[in-house]
């Protein structure tokens, strides 16, 4: 395994031209990400397999991590799960800082992920059925398409307000003492896009070290072989459409 390098020295992968059904869907439904009072996303690994050393969890909330001059990165991986097509998008952050009862606390490295659930990427117009976002305790929240939930005094906004065209809109922000840094859907159209590289598009030299790297117990890489399926299992989603489309599609 290659040694780690400075967090601002990791060269991202340029976004390849999508060739397969799954790659085209991943690009089409790529989320935007808004940063609010927190570190910006950085590449975690380069083509040679050198991984980020991250940053010590001290200083300002976004100190020394307001964005890489080399460019940022979002990592993707997709597959069928419970008769739905799941596209996982993951971002790496050199440090995770948040407020606590005794001041600002932090740690080196953070990973967050979202899963966009489709009916079938091979359809002429695939539909987003749900979007799930990772939480600080290793679970996933989920917002599903359909009638909004209504209480006595309020109701949830319709699912469509979180989608800009075909892109879910997300916000990564620093929360309070109990919330930590969180990822959630937002109605605000201030997010940015990062170059997407799918798991299969990474070099073999990058996949190995990324799978073996120790980013800490609270910053496990969401999409590597050891974690991808278990993370999908953690999402409370069930197929609401006919499973006939799960015969998959030609071309991958």
PDB file of C-alpha atoms in Angstrom, residues 141-250:
ATOM      1  CA  UNK A 141     -32.267   8.722   6.413  1.00  0.00           C
ATOM      2  CA  UNK A 142     -34.580   8.419   3.421  1.00  0.00           C
ATOM      3  CA  UNK A 143     -37.051  10.652   1.613  1.00  0.00           C
ATOM      4  CA  UNK A 144     -39.389   8.899  -0.806  1.00  0.00           C
ATOM      5  CA  UNK A 145     -41.400  10.168  -3.743  1.00  0.00           C
ATOM      6  CA  UNK A 146     -45.128  10.278  -3.117  1.00  0.00           C
ATOM      7  CA  UNK A 147     -47.665  12.281  -1.124  1.00  0.00           C
ATOM      8  CA  UNK A 148     -45.911  14.326   1.606  1.00  0.00           C
ATOM      9  CA  UNK A 149     -46.466  13.392   5.232  1.00  0.00           C
ATOM     10  CA  UNK A 150     -48.841  15.754   6.988  1.00  0.00           C
ATOM     11  CA  UNK A 151     -49.294  16.430  10.686  1.00  0.00           C
ATOM     12  CA  UNK A 152     -51.853  18.490  12.519  1.00  0.00           C
ATOM     13  CA  UNK A 153     -49.927  21.740  12.174  1.00  0.00           C
ATOM     14  CA  UNK A 154     -47.489  21.143   9.343  1.00  0.00           C
ATOM     15  CA  UNK A 155     -46.613  18.965   6.394  1.00  0.00           C
ATOM     16  CA  UNK A 156     -43.410  17.896   4.693  1.00  0.00           C
ATOM     17  CA  UNK A 157     -42.535  19.600   1.403  1.00  0.00           C
ATOM     18  CA  UNK A 158     -43.182  17.610  -1.782  1.00  0.00           C
ATOM     19  CA  UNK A 159     -40.347  15.347  -2.900  1.00  0.00           C
ATOM     20  CA  UNK A 160     -39.873  17.315  -6.129  1.00  0.00           C
ATOM     21  CA  UNK A 161     -38.573  20.435  -4.343  1.00  0.00           C
ATOM     22  CA  UNK A 162     -35.377  18.524  -3.528  1.00  0.00           C
ATOM     23  CA  UNK A 163     -34.681  17.729  -7.195  1.00  0.00           C
ATOM     24  CA  UNK A 164     -33.223  20.225  -9.679  1.00  0.00           C
ATOM     25  CA  UNK A 165     -33.897  18.729 -13.097  1.00  0.00           C
ATOM     26  CA  UNK A 166     -32.531  15.230 -12.508  1.00  0.00           C
ATOM     27  CA  UNK A 167     -30.094  16.147  -9.721  1.00  0.00           C
ATOM     28  CA  UNK A 168     -30.918  15.779  -6.017  1.00  0.00           C
ATOM     29  CA  UNK A 169     -29.749  18.820  -4.033  1.00  0.00           C
ATOM     30  CA  UNK A 170     -27.733  18.110  -0.893  1.00  0.00           C
ATOM     31  CA  UNK A 171     -26.215  20.179   1.898  1.00  0.00           C
ATOM     32  CA  UNK A 172     -23.220  19.222   4.065  1.00  0.00           C
ATOM     33  CA  UNK A 173     -23.144  21.346   7.186  1.00  0.00           C
ATOM     34  CA  UNK A 174     -21.857  21.610  10.725  1.00  0.00           C
ATOM     35  CA  UNK A 175     -24.524  20.967  13.328  1.00  0.00           C
ATOM     36  CA  UNK A 176     -24.760  21.254  17.086  1.00  0.00           C
ATOM     37  CA  UNK A 177     -23.205  19.176  19.828  1.00  0.00           C
ATOM     38  CA  UNK A 178     -25.443  16.177  19.252  1.00  0.00           C
ATOM     39  CA  UNK A 179     -25.804  16.446  15.486  1.00  0.00           C
ATOM     40  CA  UNK A 180     -22.192  16.802  14.382  1.00  0.00           C
ATOM     41  CA  UNK A 181     -21.587  17.293  10.675  1.00  0.00           C
ATOM     42  CA  UNK A 182     -24.520  16.121   8.611  1.00  0.00           C
ATOM     43  CA  UNK A 183     -25.633  15.467   5.045  1.00  0.00           C
ATOM     44  CA  UNK A 184     -29.237  16.141   4.080  1.00  0.00           C
ATOM     45  CA  UNK A 185     -31.481  17.052   1.180  1.00  0.00           C
ATOM     46  CA  UNK A 186     -32.053  20.762   0.689  1.00  0.00           C
ATOM     47  CA  UNK A 187     -34.338  23.000  -1.341  1.00  0.00           C
ATOM     48  CA  UNK A 188     -31.540  25.546  -1.859  1.00  0.00           C
ATOM     49  CA  UNK A 189     -29.967  25.638  -5.308  1.00  0.00           C
ATOM     50  CA  UNK A 190     -26.490  26.708  -4.235  1.00  0.00           C
ATOM     51  CA  UNK A 191     -24.706  23.384  -4.594  1.00  0.00           C
ATOM     52  CA  UNK A 192     -21.748  22.526  -6.800  1.00  0.00           C
ATOM     53  CA  UNK A 193     -20.889  19.450  -8.846  1.00  0.00           C
ATOM     54  CA  UNK A 194     -17.689  17.441  -8.629  1.00  0.00           C
ATOM     55  CA  UNK A 195     -16.122  15.179 -11.250  1.00  0.00           C
ATOM     56  CA  UNK A 196     -17.666  11.724 -10.885  1.00  0.00           C
ATOM     57  CA  UNK A 197     -15.616   8.554 -11.051  1.00  0.00           C
ATOM     58  CA  UNK A 198     -17.308   5.192 -10.663  1.00  0.00           C
ATOM     59  CA  UNK A 199     -15.767   2.328  -8.690  1.00  0.00           C
ATOM     60  CA  UNK A 200     -15.111   0.364 -11.876  1.00  0.00           C
ATOM     61  CA  UNK A 201     -13.484   3.412 -13.507  1.00  0.00           C
ATOM     62  CA  UNK A 202     -10.836   3.773 -10.808  1.00  0.00           C
ATOM     63  CA  UNK A 203      -7.443   2.326 -11.621  1.00  0.00           C
ATOM     64  CA  UNK A 204      -6.587  -0.995 -10.026  1.00  0.00           C
ATOM     65  CA  UNK A 205      -3.755   0.840  -8.275  1.00  0.00           C
ATOM     66  CA  UNK A 206      -6.355   3.131  -6.660  1.00  0.00           C
ATOM     67  CA  UNK A 207      -9.012   0.553  -5.723  1.00  0.00           C
ATOM     68  CA  UNK A 208      -6.637  -1.560  -3.665  1.00  0.00           C
ATOM     69  CA  UNK A 209      -5.207   1.174  -1.410  1.00  0.00           C
ATOM     70  CA  UNK A 210      -8.626   2.805  -1.055  1.00  0.00           C
ATOM     71  CA  UNK A 211     -10.003  -0.517   0.177  1.00  0.00           C
ATOM     72  CA  UNK A 212      -7.128  -0.980   2.618  1.00  0.00           C
ATOM     73  CA  UNK A 213      -6.772   2.596   3.886  1.00  0.00           C
ATOM     74  CA  UNK A 214      -7.627   3.229   7.532  1.00  0.00           C
ATOM     75  CA  UNK A 215      -9.569   6.495   7.695  1.00  0.00           C
ATOM     76  CA  UNK A 216     -10.835   5.691  11.178  1.00  0.00           C
ATOM     77  CA  UNK A 217     -13.803   3.867  12.666  1.00  0.00           C
ATOM     78  CA  UNK A 218     -16.158   6.785  11.964  1.00  0.00           C
ATOM     79  CA  UNK A 219     -14.910   7.398   8.422  1.00  0.00           C
ATOM     80  CA  UNK A 220     -15.192   4.106   6.594  1.00  0.00           C
ATOM     81  CA  UNK A 221     -15.171   4.266   2.796  1.00  0.00           C
ATOM     82  CA  UNK A 222     -18.861   3.706   1.927  1.00  0.00           C
ATOM     83  CA  UNK A 223     -18.525   2.116  -1.515  1.00  0.00           C
ATOM     84  CA  UNK A 224     -15.686  -0.399  -1.240  1.00  0.00           C
ATOM     85  CA  UNK A 225     -16.494  -4.124  -1.437  1.00  0.00           C
ATOM     86  CA  UNK A 226     -16.460  -4.501   2.350  1.00  0.00           C
ATOM     87  CA  UNK A 227     -19.088  -1.799   2.910  1.00  0.00           C
ATOM     88  CA  UNK A 228     -21.185  -1.221  -0.219  1.00  0.00           C
ATOM     89  CA  UNK A 229     -23.824  -3.930   0.198  1.00  0.00           C
ATOM     90  CA  UNK A 230     -24.086  -3.520   3.970  1.00  0.00           C
ATOM     91  CA  UNK A 231     -24.683   0.210   3.523  1.00  0.00           C
ATOM     92  CA  UNK A 232     -27.485  -0.478   1.052  1.00  0.00           C
ATOM     93  CA  UNK A 233     -28.967  -2.919   3.553  1.00  0.00           C
ATOM     94  CA  UNK A 234     -28.963  -0.143   6.151  1.00  0.00           C
ATOM     95  CA  UNK A 235     -31.401   1.920   4.072  1.00  0.00           C
ATOM     96  CA  UNK A 236     -35.088   1.332   4.930  1.00  0.00           C
ATOM     97  CA  UNK A 237     -36.229   1.003   1.331  1.00  0.00           C
ATOM     98  CA  UNK A 238     -38.487  -1.564  -0.271  1.00  0.00           C
ATOM     99  CA  UNK A 239     -39.445  -1.994  -3.893  1.00  0.00           C
ATOM    100  CA  UNK A 240     -42.821  -0.478  -4.643  1.00  0.00           C
ATOM    101  CA  UNK A 241     -42.740  -1.297  -8.330  1.00  0.00           C
ATOM    102  CA  UNK A 242     -43.009  -4.596 -10.151  1.00  0.00           C
ATOM    103  CA  UNK A 243     -39.842  -6.648  -9.956  1.00  0.00           C
ATOM    104  CA  UNK A 244     -40.095  -7.486 -13.644  1.00  0.00           C
ATOM    105  CA  UNK A 245     -37.638  -4.681 -14.435  1.00  0.00           C
ATOM    106  CA  UNK A 246     -35.009  -6.423 -12.326  1.00  0.00           C
ATOM    107  CA  UNK A 247     -34.156  -8.573 -15.320  1.00  0.00           C
ATOM    108  CA  UNK A 248     -31.525  -5.853 -15.678  1.00  0.00           C
ATOM    109  CA  UNK A 249     -30.425  -4.432 -18.978  1.00  0.00           C
ATOM    110  CA  UNK A 250     -27.853  -4.928 -21.726  1.00  0.00           C
TER     111      UNK A 250
END
